[in-house]
Amino acid sequence: MALNTPHAPAIATAEATSSATGAQIAAALREAGIAALLTLGLSIPILAFKTEQNQANALYLQPRWGVVAVACALIFALRFVLCLRAARRAAAPPRLKAPASPALQKLFGIAVPLFLGVAVAYPVLATLASGGLGGARYWVDLGILILTYVMLGWGLNIVVGLAGLLDLGYVAFYAVGAYSYALLSTTFGWSFWLCLPLAGILAAFWGIILGFPVLRLRGDYLAIVTLAFGEIIRLVLINWVDLTNGGAGISSIPRVTFFGVPFDSSEGGFASLFGIPFSPMHRMIFLYYLILMLALITNLVTIRLRRLPVGRAWEALREDEIACRSLGINTRNTKLTAFAIGAMFGGFAGSFFAVRQGFVSPESFNFLESAIILSIVVLGGMGSQVGVAIAAVLMVGAPELLRNLDFLKQVFGAGFDPNEYRLLIFGLAMVAMMVWRPRGLVGHREPSIVLTERKAISGSLVKEGHG
Amino acid sequence: MRWQDDPVLEVEHLKMRFGGLVAVNDLSFSVGRGDITALIGPNGAGKTTVFNCITGFYRPSEGMLSLRHGDGSTLLLERLPGHSISWKAKVARTFQNIRLFTGMTVLENLLVARHNPLMLASGFTVFGLLGLPGFRDAERQAVEQAKFWLEKINLIDRADDPAGDLPYGAQRRLEIARAMCTDPILLCLDEPAAGLNPRESHELNELLLSIRQDHGTSILLIEHDMSVVMGISDHVVVLDYGTKIADGTPEEVRNDQSVIAAYLGVEDEEVEHVEAEVGL
C-alpha cells in the first residue's frame, strides 16, 4: 500500500476525494446526459422504426420506442459509471504501474502445458461429454475449425507480429495452398502427403512474388497493396474458369487417408485394418490430430526461428529498419523471408482446408477471412504465440457458443437468434480491447535470449513496425 | 601526417545534390588509419549528409569514396549496396537521434549486430533450425563478444533489460557498442556526446580512446562538443555550407581565421565597416 501513495499522506487524499464527489457526480450526470441524447439521435434512424409486412404484403413502419428508451437508459448508466470512475481515478494519487506479478507469470507457465493437454485430449473429452463418437461430431468439427485459425494466426504472426509488415491479404496464400492441393490431387492424383509440402512451397513462392513489389512500401500503403493482392488471387480464381472451374469451385477432392489407408467401410479400410467397427468419425479425429500437428509444427518452427539470427532480424526490422541497414542486415531479403515463411504456413493450412472440405471455391477466401486472421493476431498481442492461440479460441469458438444460447429465446422471444448479433459482439469486443488491452491479450514480449534473468518486456517499448 | 600517408578512407570531390540544393559541394578529405577524425561545422553545414553518403544511406551525386583495408584492398563505398557497407566494407555508424531496438533487450541489440556472421554459421537458418552444433558455437562466441562490450560500457548488469528502459547516456554507449560488435575498421559516430553531462562526456572520451587503442578501429565523428573534439581528435575537418573551410590538427583549426569567422562571426570592426557600407 505504501507503494501506491509515495508522497502524499493518505488522509489528505481521502479528504480531497470526498469533497470532490458532489462536483464529480454533477459532471458525470451531465456527460451521461449528453451521451444519452447522442444515442437518442442515433437511434431514430437505426432503432426506432422497423419495417414489417402486413397481410396485404405491403411494408409499414413499426415504431419501437421502447427499444430506444432501453438503449438510451443503458448508455446513460454506462457513461455515468465510466465518468465517475475516471474522475475517481484522476483524483486518486498516481499509482506506480506494478510490473507483471510473479503469480501472473506462473499462470502463463501453467497455461501452455494446460492448453496443450486440453488440445491433445479434446476429441476424447468431446466423445465422453456427448456420450458417443457420433455425438462428438459437432465438437470435433469445431475443434478442427479453431485449430485451423490458430495455425493461420501463427503463420500470419510471423509477418505481422514479428516482422511488423501489415498484411491484409493473407487469405491469398491460404487460397493458393487450398487450390494447389485441389488441382494437383484431382488432375494428377497425387496424395495429400506429397501435395502438402508442394502447397507450402507454392504459397511461399507467391509470398515472394507479392513481397518484391511491396518491399518499398510502408504502413498504410503496404496494407492496401496486400489487400489488393488478396482480391486479385480471388478474382483470378473466379475468372480463370479453365483451370479453377470458376465460381463453381472444385469438388470431389480426394479425402485424407491414414498414410495410404482410406477411412471407409471397405475391406482394406482403416476400421477393418484395426479391427474396430466403422465410423465416419475416425476420419474426423484423424483430421483433428493432423491439424493439431500442423499447428504445433508452425508454433515450434516460429519459436525456433525467433531465436535464430533471421528471427532477431525480423524483430529488429519491426523496431527500426534504418538501424538494421546500418548493421549490415539485408532488409529486402529479410522481409522476403518473413513473407515467404508466413505464406508457407498459410499454404499448409490451405491444403488442409481442401482435404477437410473435399471442396474449394473462391467464396471461402474473401477479405473477411483475412480480417479475421489479422484480428486474431492483433487481439492476441502481436508476436505472442500463446496470445494468438487464446485469441483464435475466442474469435472462432465464441461465435459458435452463440448458437447454443437457447435460453435467451425465453428472455427475448422465440424470434430471437443470438447468432445474428455476432458481428455486433465482435465489434464491441474489439472496442473493449482497445480500451483495456491496447497491446492485445498478451501485451508483453519474451526476450529471445537471456544472459542471467528472464524478464518480460513491456509492450509499451515494443514497436508495431512501420510496414 | 597519418591521414595523408595511410588513409583508411579517402573522400574525393564528393557532391550531394537534393534537387536544386547542393548540400555537399566538391568535398575532399581523408581519414587516417587509427586516427580519431572530427568532422565539425555549424548547423546545416552538411556533416550528416557526408555521413549518410559514407554509410550508404545516400548515393552521392558525384565523387568517390574509397575505403582501404589493412591488406591493401580498396573498396568504392558509393558503389556498394547499403547493407554491404557494414558487412563487406566494415564501416559502422551510430545516429544523431539514437536508433536502438527499444523493445529488444540490451543483449539482443548486440546480437543483431552479429547478424551476418551468425547467419552464415546457421547455414542461412537451415542448420540453425536443425540445431547443429556449429551454430550454437557461433552464437556462444557472439554472446561472449557482447559480454565483453557490455562490461566495457558498464551495462553488464542490465543485459536482460529492454534497451528502451536505459537512461539516455547508457543508450548512447550501447549504440556505440552495438556498432563495434560488427567488427568495423571505421566507426562513424554522429554526435556521440549530444545530451551527455560533463562526466558522461568524459567517459565517452575514454571509451573512444580505448576503441582506437585496443581494436585499431579508426573513428570519424561529428561533434559540437568542443571538449570532445579538441580533447581526443588527431585530425579536424571543418565544413561550412557544404564545402571544406579548414583541415588539420586541432591546434591548426583552432587558430584558423575562416573557422573562427564561421563559428563566431566576424570581428567588431568589420561589422562596423559593413554597417557603414549599407548605411546604418
XYZ file of C-alpha atoms in Angstrom:
747
model
C 0.000 0.000 0.000
C 2.887 2.285 0.778
C 3.860 1.840 -2.829
C 0.605 3.342 -4.028
C 0.957 6.594 -2.095
C 4.586 7.511 -2.408
C 4.348 11.174 -1.449
C 1.002 12.414 -0.176
C -0.265 11.278 3.234
C -3.294 9.019 2.944
C -5.600 11.299 4.964
C -5.147 14.289 2.696
C -6.060 12.230 -0.363
C -9.162 10.842 1.275
C -10.377 14.357 2.061
C -9.741 15.528 -1.471
C -11.728 12.597 -2.862
C -14.766 13.041 -0.618
C -15.000 16.806 -1.152
C -14.799 16.392 -4.926
C -17.601 13.823 -5.050
C -20.509 16.246 -5.386
C -18.954 18.089 -8.308
C -17.900 14.789 -9.822
C -21.431 13.411 -9.770
C -22.791 16.550 -11.385
C -20.160 16.385 -14.124
C -20.768 12.683 -14.670
C -24.546 13.262 -14.887
C -24.014 15.944 -17.496
C -21.691 13.707 -19.521
C -24.117 10.812 -19.291
C -26.981 13.068 -20.364
C -25.078 14.163 -23.457
C -24.252 10.550 -24.299
C -27.889 9.534 -23.895
C -29.023 12.384 -26.164
C -26.494 11.293 -28.770
C -27.810 7.761 -28.514
C -31.333 9.041 -28.999
C -30.257 10.915 -32.111
C -28.504 7.842 -33.497
C -31.379 5.544 -32.577
C -34.008 7.385 -34.574
C -32.707 6.235 -37.978
C -31.332 2.901 -36.731
C -33.548 1.516 -33.983
C -36.745 3.493 -33.748
C -38.587 2.026 -36.718
C -38.750 -1.464 -38.063
C -40.132 -2.364 -41.464
C -42.776 -5.081 -41.312
C -45.126 -6.620 -43.820
C -48.845 -6.642 -43.209
C -51.327 -9.153 -44.582
C -51.549 -7.340 -47.890
C -47.749 -7.792 -48.246
C -47.283 -4.051 -48.010
C -44.423 -2.636 -45.970
C -45.230 -0.494 -42.994
C -43.127 1.068 -40.244
C -43.494 -0.282 -36.767
C -42.271 2.164 -34.131
C -40.132 0.667 -31.383
C -39.752 3.479 -28.881
C -39.367 1.006 -26.049
C -36.134 -0.338 -27.504
C -34.852 3.214 -27.987
C -35.625 4.041 -24.362
C -33.785 0.927 -23.174
C -30.758 1.774 -25.312
C -30.667 5.370 -24.053
C -31.010 4.281 -20.440
C -28.246 1.702 -20.853
C -25.879 4.229 -22.398
C -26.766 6.775 -19.707
C -25.955 4.352 -16.906
C -22.779 3.099 -18.542
C -21.469 6.554 -19.295
C -22.307 7.726 -15.777
C -20.387 4.879 -14.161
C -17.435 5.304 -16.526
C -17.220 9.072 -15.900
C -17.418 8.623 -12.161
C -14.697 6.000 -12.231
C -12.453 8.134 -14.418
C -12.915 11.101 -12.083
C -12.154 8.982 -9.004
C -9.054 7.681 -10.656
C -7.876 11.149 -11.652
C -8.374 12.396 -8.074
C -6.568 9.429 -6.561
C -2.776 9.656 -6.297
C -0.945 8.326 -9.338
C -0.266 4.660 -8.983
C 3.068 3.211 -9.844
C 2.415 0.672 -12.511
C 3.316 -2.647 -10.967
C 5.304 -4.997 -13.171
C 3.685 -8.287 -14.135
C 3.309 -10.098 -10.841
C 5.118 -13.409 -10.341
C 1.762 -15.106 -9.870
C 0.671 -13.987 -13.325
C 3.943 -15.146 -14.828
C 3.472 -18.503 -13.139
C -0.026 -18.674 -14.589
C 1.456 -18.274 -18.048
C 3.877 -21.061 -17.218
C 0.990 -23.409 -16.400
C -1.189 -22.154 -19.237
C 0.939 -23.607 -22.026
C 1.034 -27.261 -20.831
C -2.627 -26.950 -19.837
C -3.664 -25.792 -23.314
C -1.559 -28.484 -24.909
C -3.091 -31.148 -22.679
C -6.625 -29.982 -23.422
C -5.870 -29.813 -27.154
C -4.495 -33.359 -27.222
C -7.302 -34.816 -25.115
C -10.046 -32.767 -26.786
C -11.597 -35.475 -29.034
C -11.694 -37.886 -26.094
C -13.265 -35.267 -23.847
C -15.783 -34.376 -26.539
C -16.718 -38.041 -27.014
C -17.137 -38.596 -23.282
C -19.118 -35.401 -22.818
C -21.516 -36.051 -25.701
C -21.818 -39.752 -24.968
C -20.563 -41.401 -28.125
C -18.491 -40.859 -31.225
C -21.420 -39.716 -33.340
C -22.449 -37.013 -30.865
C -18.939 -35.604 -30.742
C -19.011 -34.770 -34.418
C -20.023 -31.151 -33.941
C -17.428 -30.571 -31.249
C -14.561 -32.198 -33.115
C -15.525 -30.209 -36.189
C -15.422 -27.027 -34.119
C -12.028 -28.043 -32.742
C -10.697 -28.509 -36.270
C -12.017 -25.087 -37.251
C -10.429 -23.402 -34.240
C -7.092 -25.114 -34.789
C -7.098 -24.087 -38.449
C -7.393 -20.489 -37.335
C -4.760 -20.989 -34.642
C -2.398 -22.184 -37.336
C -3.302 -19.335 -39.689
C -2.857 -16.872 -36.820
C 0.562 -18.279 -36.031
C 1.539 -18.106 -39.684
C 0.435 -14.502 -40.039
C 2.082 -13.698 -36.720
C 5.458 -14.182 -38.403
C 4.670 -11.464 -40.936
C 2.681 -9.027 -38.792
C 3.790 -9.763 -35.256
C 7.481 -10.436 -35.740
C 8.474 -8.595 -38.904
C 5.919 -5.802 -38.416
C 4.649 -5.949 -42.012
C 0.912 -5.299 -42.102
C -0.522 -7.939 -44.433
C -4.247 -7.651 -45.202
C -4.183 -10.282 -47.932
C -3.037 -13.329 -46.028
C -6.015 -15.322 -47.226
C -4.423 -15.312 -50.692
C -1.803 -17.800 -49.522
C -4.488 -19.884 -47.829
C -6.234 -19.975 -51.200
C -3.037 -20.849 -53.063
C -2.484 -23.770 -50.687
C -6.059 -24.994 -50.985
C -6.159 -24.790 -54.778
C -2.700 -26.347 -55.053
C -3.910 -29.462 -53.299
C -7.265 -29.428 -55.058
C -5.744 -29.146 -58.537
C -2.744 -31.426 -58.017
C -4.810 -34.183 -56.472
C -7.704 -34.052 -58.940
C -5.511 -33.651 -62.034
C -2.549 -35.888 -61.264
C -3.999 -37.971 -58.476
C -1.118 -37.112 -56.139
C -1.559 -37.974 -52.497
C -2.132 -35.477 -49.718
C 1.264 -36.128 -48.174
C 3.007 -35.248 -51.434
C 0.825 -32.224 -52.091
C 1.174 -30.767 -48.593
C 4.827 -29.690 -48.955
C 4.191 -28.650 -52.565
C 1.311 -26.438 -51.474
C 3.586 -24.842 -48.898
C 6.319 -24.256 -51.454
C 3.883 -22.773 -53.962
C 2.405 -20.463 -51.344
C 5.907 -19.379 -50.287
C 6.673 -18.692 -53.945
C 3.603 -16.463 -54.156
C 4.684 -14.829 -50.934
C 7.935 -13.831 -52.608
C 6.070 -12.671 -55.736
C 3.956 -10.435 -53.519
C 6.942 -9.424 -51.448
C 9.012 -7.963 -54.273
C 6.742 -5.135 -55.400
C 5.681 -4.171 -51.875
C 9.167 -4.028 -50.354
C 9.423 -0.303 -50.860
C 6.043 0.395 -49.335
C 5.392 1.023 -45.685
C 2.452 1.172 -43.349
C -0.877 2.016 -44.950
C 0.434 1.616 -48.474
C 1.710 -1.873 -47.759
C -1.646 -2.779 -46.225
C -3.545 -1.570 -49.295
C -1.335 -3.432 -51.763
C -1.545 -6.692 -49.800
C -5.310 -6.229 -49.606
C -5.379 -5.825 -53.374
C -3.218 -8.919 -53.794
C -5.709 -10.965 -51.790
C -8.525 -9.739 -54.024
C -6.524 -10.385 -57.205
C -5.982 -14.014 -56.252
C -9.682 -14.427 -55.503
C -10.740 -12.786 -58.775
C -8.294 -14.905 -60.756
C -9.763 -17.996 -59.116
C -13.263 -16.884 -60.131
C -12.426 -15.900 -63.684
C -9.873 -18.455 -64.802
C -12.595 -20.982 -65.406
C -10.463 -23.384 -67.486
C -8.124 -24.037 -64.610
C -10.165 -23.458 -61.491
C -13.718 -24.129 -62.665
C -14.578 -20.575 -61.656
C -17.136 -19.781 -59.027
C -18.466 -23.330 -59.080
C -15.258 -24.440 -57.385
C -13.528 -27.805 -57.430
C -15.400 -30.667 -55.870
C -14.701 -34.340 -55.186
C -11.212 -33.643 -53.931
C -9.707 -36.912 -52.613
C -10.293 -37.314 -48.896
C -7.479 -37.730 -46.425
C -6.127 -41.249 -45.929
C -4.397 -42.789 -42.947
C -0.952 -42.790 -44.631
C -2.485 -44.561 -47.629
C -5.242 -46.446 -45.798
C -8.638 -44.963 -46.676
C -11.189 -44.175 -43.974
C -14.057 -46.251 -45.342
C -16.005 -49.376 -44.561
C -14.307 -51.414 -47.307
C -12.129 -54.460 -46.762
C -8.770 -52.667 -46.654
C -10.124 -49.605 -44.866
C -8.968 -48.107 -41.594
C -11.698 -49.720 -39.498
C -11.196 -53.275 -40.758
C -7.399 -52.919 -40.619
C -7.545 -52.102 -36.926
C -10.458 -54.429 -36.304
C -12.826 -51.795 -34.969
C -16.380 -51.010 -36.088
C -16.507 -48.456 -38.872
C -17.421 -44.910 -38.007
C -17.111 -41.782 -40.138
C -15.755 -40.119 -37.033
C -12.379 -41.851 -37.452
C -11.580 -39.563 -40.330
C -12.685 -36.508 -38.356
C -10.494 -37.417 -35.409
C -7.575 -38.084 -37.708
C -8.133 -34.656 -39.299
C -8.199 -33.125 -35.831
C -4.847 -34.598 -34.912
C -3.471 -33.701 -38.331
C -4.269 -30.003 -37.924
C -3.090 -30.112 -34.326
C 0.243 -31.457 -35.534
C 0.485 -28.904 -38.349
C -0.310 -26.079 -35.932
C 2.246 -27.312 -33.426
C 4.873 -27.558 -36.169
C 4.091 -23.960 -37.097
C 4.486 -22.969 -33.478
C 7.724 -24.878 -32.912
C 9.307 -23.551 -36.083
C 8.307 -19.999 -35.169
C 9.700 -20.325 -31.643
C 12.905 -21.706 -33.100
C 13.129 -19.014 -35.784
C 12.771 -16.291 -33.185
C 15.993 -17.472 -31.569
C 17.870 -17.621 -34.852
C 19.516 -14.610 -36.481
C 16.748 -14.380 -39.058
C 14.076 -14.109 -36.361
C 16.022 -11.475 -34.485
C 16.478 -9.612 -37.741
C 12.679 -9.685 -38.262
C 12.082 -8.213 -34.859
C 14.874 -5.683 -35.329
C 13.259 -4.730 -38.635
C 9.993 -4.116 -36.815
C 11.820 -1.933 -34.291
C 13.987 0.149 -36.611
C 14.635 -0.534 -40.263
C 17.295 2.151 -40.683
C 19.375 0.822 -37.796
C 19.099 -2.630 -39.375
C 20.587 -1.356 -42.597
C 23.453 0.262 -40.750
C 24.216 -3.098 -39.116
C 24.509 -4.850 -42.455
C 21.140 -6.583 -42.488
C 19.803 -7.019 -45.991
C 16.343 -5.646 -45.312
C 14.958 -6.770 -48.661
C 15.856 -10.418 -48.160
C 14.785 -10.361 -44.533
C 11.333 -9.060 -45.440
C 11.056 -11.603 -48.227
C 11.859 -14.490 -45.880
C 9.171 -13.267 -43.494
C 6.633 -13.107 -46.319
C 7.694 -16.472 -47.701
C 7.678 -18.377 -44.412
C 4.410 -16.810 -43.289
C 2.887 -17.667 -46.665
C 4.218 -21.220 -46.474
C 2.287 -21.926 -43.275
C -0.771 -20.325 -44.855
C -0.307 -22.748 -47.758
C -0.122 -25.753 -45.428
C -3.311 -24.635 -43.712
C -4.979 -24.113 -47.094
C -4.068 -27.569 -48.249
C -5.519 -28.952 -45.014
C -8.681 -26.918 -45.615
C -9.090 -28.502 -49.062
C -8.627 -32.034 -47.787
C -11.066 -31.469 -44.940
C -13.828 -29.910 -47.030
C -13.347 -32.008 -50.139
C -14.493 -28.903 -51.975
C -12.934 -25.497 -52.595
C -14.461 -22.407 -54.139
C -13.324 -18.793 -54.285
C -16.047 -17.811 -51.819
C -14.085 -19.338 -48.949
C -11.241 -16.907 -49.476
C -12.819 -13.485 -49.222
C -11.495 -10.469 -47.374
C -13.427 -11.288 -44.213
C -11.166 -14.309 -43.719
C -8.058 -12.092 -43.893
C -9.694 -9.686 -41.479
C -10.492 -12.445 -39.001
C -6.963 -13.867 -39.125
C -5.476 -10.406 -38.709
C -7.766 -9.614 -35.789
C -6.722 -12.891 -34.155
C -3.100 -11.743 -34.361
C -3.878 -8.226 -33.150
C -6.198 -9.384 -30.372
C -3.709 -11.976 -29.214
C -0.906 -9.488 -28.892
C 1.430 -9.084 -31.799
C 4.305 -11.529 -31.632
C 2.885 -13.628 -28.792
C 2.250 -17.271 -29.647
C 0.098 -18.011 -26.579
C -1.918 -14.843 -27.104
C -2.685 -15.750 -30.716
C -3.895 -19.209 -29.666
C -6.199 -17.758 -26.987
C -7.484 -15.145 -29.419
C -8.254 -17.802 -32.039
C -10.275 -19.778 -29.499
C -12.166 -16.623 -28.515
C -12.764 -15.333 -32.020
C -13.791 -18.624 -33.613
C -15.136 -20.521 -30.631
C -17.178 -17.757 -29.002
C -19.441 -17.084 -32.013
C -20.220 -20.806 -32.067
C -21.297 -20.567 -28.449
C -23.931 -18.055 -29.549
C -25.705 -20.769 -31.478
C -26.242 -22.698 -28.274
C -27.640 -19.930 -26.128
C -31.230 -21.157 -26.458
C -32.281 -19.832 -23.056
C -32.032 -16.317 -24.486
C -35.091 -17.154 -26.602
C -37.122 -17.380 -23.429
C -35.991 -13.884 -22.481
C -36.267 -12.127 -25.819
C -38.941 -14.157 -27.527
C -38.887 -17.046 -29.988
C -37.778 -14.946 -32.948
C -34.502 -14.040 -31.251
C -31.399 -15.511 -32.853
C -28.259 -14.638 -30.877
C -26.121 -15.611 -33.854
C -27.366 -12.538 -35.696
C -25.564 -10.389 -33.153
C -22.230 -11.998 -33.908
C -20.676 -9.026 -35.681
C -22.036 -6.618 -33.090
C -20.383 -8.560 -30.291
C -17.251 -8.826 -32.409
C -17.123 -5.040 -32.727
C -17.828 -4.495 -29.040
C -15.042 -6.908 -28.127
C -12.640 -5.010 -30.350
C -13.577 -1.675 -28.769
C -13.260 -3.143 -25.285
C -9.847 -4.485 -26.183
C -8.688 -1.113 -27.481
C -9.718 0.460 -24.186
C -8.348 -2.083 -21.746
C -5.643 -4.019 -23.534
C -4.417 -1.916 -26.440
C -1.419 -4.227 -26.932
C -3.506 -7.385 -27.141
C -4.244 -10.129 -24.654
C -0.571 -10.865 -24.088
C 0.910 -7.400 -24.251
C 4.488 -8.160 -23.368
C 7.365 -9.595 -25.336
C 9.566 -12.503 -24.321
C 13.271 -11.940 -24.987
C 14.770 -14.392 -27.464
C 17.972 -14.886 -25.488
C 18.817 -14.391 -21.834
C 22.117 -13.799 -20.102
C 21.164 -14.112 -16.429
C 17.480 -13.470 -15.737
C 14.391 -13.757 -17.919
C 12.340 -10.574 -17.822
C 9.253 -9.840 -19.863
C 9.492 -6.666 -21.924
C 6.614 -4.251 -21.519
C 4.552 -3.796 -24.649
C 4.890 -0.035 -24.457
C 8.523 -0.310 -25.531
C 7.904 -2.731 -28.375
C 7.112 -1.089 -31.677
C 4.417 -2.265 -34.048
C 6.511 -1.761 -37.160
C 6.005 0.715 -39.941
C 5.149 -1.814 -42.591
C 50.503 13.406 -41.216
C 48.938 9.971 -40.969
C 45.804 10.950 -42.876
C 47.955 11.765 -45.882
C 50.322 8.780 -45.657
C 47.986 5.953 -44.657
C 44.346 6.902 -45.100
C 41.625 4.380 -44.273
C 39.017 6.450 -46.090
C 39.540 8.919 -48.874
C 36.695 11.202 -49.845
C 37.322 12.781 -53.240
C 35.241 15.522 -54.848
C 32.120 14.413 -53.043
C 28.995 16.263 -54.158
C 25.469 15.647 -52.938
C 22.596 17.404 -54.568
C 18.957 17.308 -53.441
C 17.025 18.791 -56.333
C 18.354 22.319 -56.593
C 20.045 22.292 -53.202
C 23.708 21.394 -53.074
C 24.222 20.033 -49.561
C 27.841 18.992 -50.038
C 29.957 20.582 -52.738
C 33.258 19.199 -54.007
C 34.422 17.929 -50.645
C 37.733 16.081 -50.352
C 39.372 14.839 -47.184
C 40.984 11.705 -45.814
C 40.633 9.796 -42.584
C 43.899 8.388 -41.251
C 44.147 4.759 -40.201
C 43.942 4.615 -36.406
C 43.126 8.322 -36.137
C 40.199 9.942 -34.444
C 38.960 12.383 -37.036
C 36.374 15.019 -36.172
C 34.034 16.497 -38.741
C 32.762 19.809 -37.397
C 30.871 22.789 -38.678
C 27.858 24.966 -37.886
C 24.334 23.560 -38.086
C 23.305 22.720 -41.618
C 26.861 22.571 -42.888
C 26.285 19.139 -44.439
C 28.079 16.929 -41.914
C 25.350 14.336 -41.552
C 24.897 14.294 -45.327
C 28.568 13.334 -45.659
C 27.970 10.558 -43.115
C 24.946 9.312 -44.975
C 26.998 9.177 -48.179
C 29.821 7.255 -46.498
C 27.494 4.737 -44.846
C 25.398 4.126 -47.936
C 22.171 5.847 -46.937
C 22.591 8.346 -49.779
C 24.133 7.737 -53.158
C 26.472 10.677 -53.873
C 25.662 12.786 -56.927
C 29.358 12.942 -57.778
C 32.646 11.899 -56.265
C 34.467 8.861 -54.985
C 34.655 7.328 -51.536
C 37.467 4.788 -51.345
C 37.985 2.642 -48.302
C 41.358 0.956 -47.861
C 41.570 -2.168 -45.792
C 44.777 -3.058 -43.940
C 45.638 -5.714 -46.540
C 45.753 -3.065 -49.261
C 42.434 -3.881 -50.910
C 40.281 -0.889 -51.804
C 36.511 -0.725 -51.902
C 34.478 2.041 -53.503
C 31.730 2.759 -50.988
C 29.495 4.675 -53.390
C 29.121 1.527 -55.478
C 28.219 -0.873 -52.678
C 24.595 -1.599 -51.764
C 23.641 -0.103 -48.381
C 23.766 -3.265 -46.305
C 27.183 -4.341 -47.663
C 28.846 -1.229 -46.251
C 28.737 -2.681 -42.774
C 29.326 -6.305 -43.760
C 31.865 -6.094 -46.600
C 33.491 -2.708 -46.134
C 33.360 -2.859 -42.320
C 32.107 0.657 -41.778
C 29.756 1.028 -38.815
C 27.794 4.043 -37.700
C 25.628 5.483 -34.974
C 22.854 8.029 -35.351
C 22.258 11.561 -34.163
C 18.886 10.548 -32.741
C 19.607 7.227 -31.081
C 18.285 4.280 -33.045
C 18.279 1.321 -30.708
C 15.838 -1.586 -30.948
C 13.933 -0.326 -27.904
C 11.690 -3.358 -27.470
C 14.577 -5.815 -27.525
C 16.944 -6.469 -24.661
C 20.411 -4.947 -24.460
C 21.923 -8.341 -25.279
C 19.601 -8.846 -28.247
C 20.611 -5.446 -29.601
C 24.244 -6.543 -29.624
C 23.425 -9.925 -31.186
C 21.509 -8.299 -34.039
C 24.802 -6.581 -34.877
C 26.331 -10.050 -35.409
C 23.578 -10.861 -37.924
C 25.734 -11.673 -40.932
C 28.330 -13.948 -39.287
C 25.585 -15.742 -37.348
C 23.523 -16.080 -40.499
C 26.469 -17.808 -42.189
C 27.009 -20.040 -39.157
C 23.353 -21.012 -39.122
C 23.604 -22.025 -42.783
C 21.071 -19.345 -43.667
C 18.712 -20.659 -40.984
C 18.722 -24.296 -42.179
C 21.426 -25.614 -39.829
C 20.176 -23.399 -37.062
C 16.660 -24.776 -37.408
C 18.070 -28.288 -37.093
C 20.087 -27.211 -34.057
C 23.521 -28.194 -35.387
C 26.457 -27.518 -33.022
C 28.254 -25.170 -35.432
C 25.601 -22.550 -34.976
C 25.486 -22.947 -31.209
C 29.244 -22.355 -31.003
C 28.961 -19.269 -33.182
C 26.162 -17.944 -31.028
C 28.127 -18.581 -27.853
C 31.016 -16.600 -29.339
C 28.687 -13.755 -30.248
C 27.359 -13.713 -26.684
C 30.920 -13.645 -25.347
C 31.709 -10.681 -27.571
C 28.541 -8.960 -26.419
C 29.507 -9.586 -22.789
C 32.922 -8.070 -23.424
C 31.337 -4.896 -24.739
C 28.722 -4.775 -22.009
C 31.454 -4.901 -19.401
C 33.314 -2.202 -21.215
C 30.338 0.156 -21.246
C 29.229 -0.832 -17.696
C 25.912 -2.308 -18.759
C 26.540 -5.980 -17.967
C 24.010 -5.844 -15.108
C 21.310 -4.618 -17.439
C 21.901 -7.110 -20.235
C 18.377 -8.553 -19.950
C 16.573 -5.228 -19.692
C 14.896 -3.695 -22.713
C 17.128 -1.132 -24.390
C 14.327 1.448 -24.260
C 14.448 1.395 -20.452
C 18.064 2.555 -20.258
C 18.932 6.148 -19.351
C 19.974 8.380 -22.214
C 23.723 8.225 -21.636
C 23.655 4.440 -21.445
C 21.684 4.280 -24.697
C 24.403 6.324 -26.402
C 27.084 3.961 -25.112
C 25.043 0.921 -26.115
C 24.654 2.234 -29.637
C 28.438 2.589 -29.900
C 28.921 -0.927 -28.510
C 26.381 -2.268 -31.000
C 28.255 -0.645 -33.870
C 31.534 -2.109 -32.540
C 30.029 -5.607 -32.482
C 30.118 -5.573 -36.292
C 33.963 -5.514 -36.053
C 34.343 -2.310 -38.051
C 37.595 -0.811 -39.303
C 35.959 2.617 -39.480
C 33.436 3.748 -36.894
C 31.332 6.778 -37.788
C 29.714 8.497 -34.809
C 27.075 11.158 -35.389
C 27.210 13.500 -32.367
C 28.023 10.857 -29.740
C 28.259 13.434 -26.930
C 24.944 15.182 -27.643
C 22.880 15.364 -24.471
C 25.586 13.935 -22.201
C 26.607 15.614 -18.966
C 30.304 16.519 -18.451
C 31.054 13.290 -16.579
C 29.391 11.116 -19.210
C 31.126 13.012 -21.943
C 34.457 12.384 -20.204
C 33.637 8.660 -20.032
C 32.819 8.763 -23.723
C 36.270 10.193 -24.452
C 37.832 7.315 -22.535
C 35.707 4.787 -24.419
C 36.608 6.231 -27.817
C 40.308 6.331 -26.960
C 40.234 2.711 -25.848
C 38.368 1.654 -29.004
C 41.083 3.259 -31.064
C 43.873 1.788 -28.920
C 42.629 -1.759 -28.297
C 40.776 -2.500 -31.503
C 42.675 -0.454 -34.045
C 39.386 0.997 -35.257
C 39.600 4.383 -36.916
C 36.934 6.810 -35.774
C 35.202 9.545 -37.727
C 32.912 11.667 -35.597
C 30.603 14.617 -35.962
C 30.575 16.658 -32.801
C 29.565 20.035 -31.462
C 31.075 19.475 -28.001
C 34.494 21.097 -28.381
C 35.835 19.395 -25.240
C 35.421 16.084 -27.056
C 36.693 17.398 -30.369
C 39.774 19.161 -29.053
C 40.420 16.580 -26.320
C 40.682 13.402 -28.342
C 40.821 14.044 -32.057
C 44.016 13.855 -34.083
C 42.565 15.495 -37.140
C 39.769 18.005 -37.602
C 37.893 18.777 -40.811
C 35.658 21.847 -40.794
C 32.666 22.181 -43.093
C 30.560 25.232 -43.787
C 27.787 25.449 -46.386
C 28.822 22.066 -47.781
C 32.426 22.993 -48.506
C 35.583 22.380 -46.546
C 36.967 25.507 -44.947
C 39.766 24.009 -42.848
C 41.563 20.702 -42.396
C 44.392 19.952 -39.976
C 45.368 19.206 -36.392
C 43.138 20.595 -33.629
C 45.640 23.417 -32.953
C 45.761 24.476 -36.581
C 41.987 24.503 -36.848
C 41.541 26.382 -33.579
C 43.605 29.256 -34.903
C 42.209 29.269 -38.402
C 40.600 32.626 -39.257
C 37.881 31.206 -41.505
C 36.825 28.699 -38.808
C 36.565 31.464 -36.230
C 34.544 33.509 -38.704
C 32.218 30.601 -39.458
C 31.611 29.806 -35.808
C 31.726 33.204 -34.122
C 31.038 35.591 -36.981
C 33.483 38.330 -37.966
C 35.273 40.870 -35.768
C 33.519 44.004 -34.476
C 35.466 46.476 -36.660
C 34.413 44.583 -39.737
C 30.786 44.656 -38.601
C 31.040 48.448 -38.271
C 32.636 48.560 -41.667
C 29.807 46.599 -43.211
C 27.166 48.628 -41.371
C 28.691 51.824 -42.691
C 28.531 50.390 -46.174
C 24.811 49.603 -46.036
C 24.096 52.967 -44.419
C 23.164 52.135 -40.821
